[in-house]
Coordinates of C-alpha atoms in Angstrom, one line a residue:
M1 CA 38.6 20.0 1.3
S2 CA 37.8 18.9 4.8
T3 CA 36.2 15.6 5.8
A4 CA 33.6 14.3 8.2
K5 CA 34.9 12.3 11.1
R6 CA 32.8 9.1 11.1
L7 CA 29.7 7.5 9.5
W8 CA 27.5 4.9 11.2
P9 CA 24.9 2.9 9.5
L10 CA 21.8 2.6 11.7
A11 CA 19.7 -0.5 11.4
G12 CA 16.0 0.0 11.5
A13 CA 12.9 -1.9 10.6
S14 CA 12.6 -3.8 7.3
F15 CA 9.7 -4.7 5.0
T16 CA 9.0 -7.6 2.8
L17 CA 7.3 -6.8 -0.5
D18 CA 7.0 -8.0 -4.1
R19 CA 10.0 -6.9 -6.2
G20 CA 7.6 -5.7 -8.9
L21 CA 6.9 -2.7 -6.7
I22 CA 10.5 -1.5 -6.9
V23 CA 11.9 -3.0 -10.2
L24 CA 10.0 -2.9 -13.4
G25 CA 9.3 -6.3 -14.8
Q26 CA 10.5 -8.4 -11.8
S27 CA 8.5 -10.3 -9.2
G28 CA 8.9 -12.4 -6.1
P29 CA 9.3 -11.4 -2.4
I30 CA 12.2 -9.4 -1.2
A31 CA 13.1 -8.1 2.3
L32 CA 14.4 -4.6 2.3
P33 CA 16.3 -2.8 5.1
I34 CA 15.1 0.6 6.2
P35 CA 18.3 2.2 7.6
A36 CA 19.3 5.7 8.6
F37 CA 22.9 7.1 8.7
L38 CA 24.6 9.1 11.4
I39 CA 27.6 11.3 10.4
E40 CA 29.9 13.0 12.9
H41 CA 31.4 16.3 11.8
D42 CA 33.4 18.9 13.8
D43 CA 30.5 21.3 13.3
G44 CA 27.6 19.0 14.1
L45 CA 26.0 15.5 14.2
V46 CA 24.1 14.8 11.0
L47 CA 21.3 12.2 10.5
L48 CA 20.2 11.1 7.1
D49 CA 16.6 9.9 7.2
T50 CA 14.6 8.8 10.3
G51 CA 13.0 5.5 9.2
I52 CA 9.5 4.5 10.2
A53 CA 7.5 6.0 13.0
P54 CA 8.6 4.8 16.5
E55 CA 5.0 4.0 17.4
A56 CA 5.0 1.3 14.7
W57 CA 7.1 -0.8 16.9
D58 CA 4.1 -1.3 19.2
D59 CA 1.2 -0.8 16.8
P60 CA 2.2 -1.2 13.1
K61 CA -1.4 -1.6 11.8
G62 CA -2.7 1.3 13.8
T63 CA 0.2 3.4 12.5
Y64 CA 0.2 2.5 8.8
G65 CA -3.2 1.0 8.2
P66 CA -3.8 0.0 4.6
L67 CA -0.1 0.2 3.7
L68 CA 0.4 -3.1 5.5
D69 CA -1.7 -4.8 2.9
M70 CA 1.1 -4.1 0.5
F71 CA 4.0 -5.4 2.6
A72 CA 5.0 -7.1 5.9
L73 CA 6.8 -4.9 8.4
D74 CA 9.4 -6.3 10.8
C75 CA 10.5 -4.1 13.7
P76 CA 13.3 -5.7 15.8
P77 CA 13.1 -4.3 19.3
E78 CA 16.8 -3.3 19.4
N79 CA 16.5 -1.3 16.2
T80 CA 14.6 1.7 17.4
L81 CA 16.2 4.9 16.2
E82 CA 16.9 6.1 19.7
Q83 CA 18.6 2.9 20.6
Q84 CA 20.7 2.8 17.4
I85 CA 21.9 6.4 18.0
A86 CA 22.7 5.4 21.6
N87 CA 24.8 2.5 20.3
C88 CA 27.0 5.1 18.6
G89 CA 27.5 7.0 21.9
F90 CA 25.0 9.8 21.3
R91 CA 21.5 11.0 22.5
L92 CA 18.7 12.1 20.3
E93 CA 19.3 15.7 21.4
D94 CA 22.9 15.6 20.2
V95 CA 21.7 15.5 16.6
T96 CA 22.1 19.0 15.1
H97 CA 21.1 18.4 11.4
V98 CA 18.5 16.1 10.0
V99 CA 18.5 15.6 6.2
V100 CA 15.4 13.9 4.8
S101 CA 16.0 12.2 1.4
H102 CA 12.3 12.5 0.5
S103 CA 9.0 12.5 2.1
H104 CA 7.8 8.9 1.9
F105 CA 6.7 7.3 5.2
D106 CA 9.7 5.0 5.6
H107 CA 12.0 8.1 5.8
T108 CA 10.0 10.6 7.8
G109 CA 8.7 8.5 10.8
G110 CA 11.1 9.8 13.4
L111 CA 11.3 13.5 12.4
Y112 CA 9.5 14.7 15.5
L113 CA 12.2 13.3 17.7
F114 CA 14.6 16.1 16.8
P115 CA 13.0 19.5 17.6
Q116 CA 16.5 21.0 18.3
A117 CA 17.9 20.2 14.9
K118 CA 18.0 22.0 11.6
M119 CA 15.8 20.2 9.1
Y120 CA 16.6 19.8 5.4
M121 CA 14.3 18.5 2.6
S122 CA 13.7 19.5 -0.9
E123 CA 11.1 22.2 -1.3
E124 CA 9.2 20.0 -3.8
D125 CA 8.9 17.1 -1.3
L126 CA 7.8 19.4 1.5
R127 CA 4.9 20.6 -0.6
Y128 CA 4.1 17.3 -2.4
A129 CA 3.8 15.3 0.9
F130 CA 0.8 17.3 1.8
W131 CA -0.9 17.3 -1.6
P132 CA 0.2 14.1 -3.4
D133 CA -1.5 12.8 -6.5
P134 CA -4.2 10.4 -5.2
A135 CA -2.5 7.3 -6.7
Y136 CA 0.6 8.0 -4.6
S137 CA -1.0 9.2 -1.4
L138 CA -0.5 6.0 0.5
F139 CA 3.3 6.5 0.5
F140 CA 3.0 9.7 2.6
R141 CA 2.1 10.1 6.2
S142 CA 1.2 13.7 6.9
E143 CA 1.3 13.2 10.7
D144 CA 5.1 12.9 10.4
L145 CA 5.4 16.4 9.1
D146 CA 2.5 17.9 11.0
R147 CA 4.4 17.4 14.2
T148 CA 7.4 19.3 12.9
R149 CA 5.7 22.4 11.5
S150 CA 7.4 24.6 14.1
F151 CA 10.8 23.1 13.5
D152 CA 13.8 24.9 11.9
W153 CA 13.1 23.8 8.2
H154 CA 15.5 24.6 5.4
P155 CA 13.8 23.7 2.1
L156 CA 16.4 23.0 -0.6
S157 CA 16.1 24.0 -4.3
A158 CA 19.6 23.1 -5.3
D159 CA 22.6 20.9 -4.3
H160 CA 23.8 22.0 -0.9
D161 CA 27.2 21.7 0.8
L162 CA 26.0 21.3 4.4
F163 CA 29.1 22.7 6.2
G164 CA 30.7 24.6 3.3
D165 CA 33.8 22.4 3.2
G166 CA 32.8 19.6 0.8
S167 CA 32.6 16.9 3.4
I168 CA 28.8 16.4 3.4
Q169 CA 27.1 17.3 0.1
I170 CA 23.3 17.0 -0.3
L171 CA 22.6 16.2 -4.0
R172 CA 19.4 16.6 -5.9
M173 CA 18.5 13.3 -7.6
P174 CA 14.8 13.8 -8.7
G175 CA 12.7 11.2 -10.3
H176 CA 11.5 8.8 -7.6
T177 CA 9.9 11.9 -6.1
H178 CA 10.2 15.4 -7.5
G179 CA 12.8 16.4 -4.9
E180 CA 14.6 13.2 -4.1
L181 CA 18.0 13.8 -2.4
S182 CA 21.2 11.7 -2.1
M183 CA 24.3 12.5 -0.1
L184 CA 28.0 12.3 -0.8
V185 CA 30.0 11.9 2.4
S186 CA 33.8 12.3 2.5
L187 CA 35.6 10.6 5.3
P188 CA 39.4 10.6 6.1
S189 CA 39.9 7.2 4.4
Q190 CA 36.9 6.8 2.0
K191 CA 33.8 8.3 0.4
F192 CA 30.3 7.1 0.3
L193 CA 27.5 8.2 -2.1
L194 CA 24.3 7.3 -0.2
T195 CA 21.6 7.0 -2.8
A196 CA 18.5 7.0 -0.7
D197 CA 15.6 6.0 -3.0
A198 CA 17.1 7.5 -6.2
V199 CA 18.0 3.8 -6.5
H200 CA 16.3 1.0 -4.6
L201 CA 18.3 -2.1 -5.7
R202 CA 21.6 -2.5 -7.5
C203 CA 19.8 -3.9 -10.5
N204 CA 17.9 -0.6 -10.9
M205 CA 21.2 1.1 -11.3
D206 CA 23.2 -1.6 -13.2
Q207 CA 20.5 -2.3 -15.7
Y208 CA 18.8 1.1 -15.7
L209 CA 15.5 -0.4 -14.7
P210 CA 13.1 2.1 -13.3
C211 CA 11.0 1.7 -10.1
P212 CA 7.3 1.4 -11.1
V213 CA 6.3 4.0 -8.4
D214 CA 8.8 6.6 -9.6
L215 CA 7.0 9.9 -10.2
D216 CA 9.1 10.5 -13.3
A217 CA 11.0 7.5 -14.7
T218 CA 12.9 9.4 -17.3
T219 CA 14.2 11.9 -14.7
A220 CA 14.9 9.0 -12.3
L221 CA 17.2 7.3 -14.8
R222 CA 19.0 10.6 -15.5
S223 CA 19.7 10.7 -11.7
V224 CA 21.0 7.2 -11.8
R225 CA 23.5 8.2 -14.5
R226 CA 24.5 11.2 -12.4
I227 CA 25.1 8.9 -9.4
K228 CA 27.3 6.6 -11.4
E229 CA 29.3 9.5 -12.9
L230 CA 29.8 11.2 -9.5
A231 CA 31.0 7.9 -8.0
H232 CA 33.4 7.5 -10.8
S233 CA 34.8 11.0 -10.6
T234 CA 35.1 11.2 -6.8
G235 CA 36.0 7.6 -6.1
A236 CA 33.0 7.1 -3.8
D237 CA 31.5 3.8 -2.9
I238 CA 27.8 3.8 -3.9
W239 CA 25.6 2.6 -1.1
V240 CA 22.1 1.7 -2.3
M241 CA 20.1 2.3 0.8
H242 CA 17.4 -0.4 0.6
D243 CA 19.5 -3.0 -1.2
P244 CA 19.8 -6.0 1.2
E245 CA 23.2 -7.1 -0.4
D246 CA 24.6 -3.6 0.2
W247 CA 23.4 -3.8 3.8
E248 CA 25.0 -7.2 4.2
R249 CA 28.3 -5.9 2.8
L250 CA 28.4 -2.6 4.6
G251 CA 25.6 -2.2 7.2
K252 CA 26.9 -4.6 9.8
N253 CA 29.9 -2.4 10.6
T254 CA 28.6 -1.2 14.0
D255 CA 31.9 0.6 14.6
G256 CA 31.2 2.9 11.7
F257 CA 33.5 4.1 8.9
A258 CA 36.2 6.7 9.3

């Protein structure tokens, strides 16, 4: 099996919300990072997720409207996606593959920045983002996908080995959304299982506590079990994407992982 060359965590915006929105039975404010991940491979430069919309840096209320009644959004000026990719030595147009874990607004905001890239999302999320159940509609921003209709989309209906060498594996972890995706990245010295929103906080995973806004809690917990089993069998380090402690432990490595 081959490996990817390097993985960089990309700092983005963050939001502060009540823990009860993401962990059943808990409460109190918590600040969550909204990162993306850049992965260098001999056959391309891969981006996992694109964070919130770049225009939110200048006009958050105008961009997200009523959503900001649910949480406070913080957008450090140095954390735009373009700047974070530049910090790794690349330009936006160098990205060849964009993988979207799911179609919620905090993962799709920068999609339109990559018209040259191959786009990957589950076929379920591509559909559901345009026709969500009314109770969940606030979590989707159709403008993010509208601007990418002419892009090179590759809807996924199964796990997908991105380069056919086992180095970057896109894994179906449904439950939070019907087509939630995680990613297993194999590097020369280590492996990471990037959960995306299949898990929001470590306690979701460690205590099998569902997220109240999961579309299917039973399926979500089944995906959590799969994540833990895969991490055990592959020796991968689980990285819970929105967990502030995981970000403190791993996300500050601006040199990336190899």
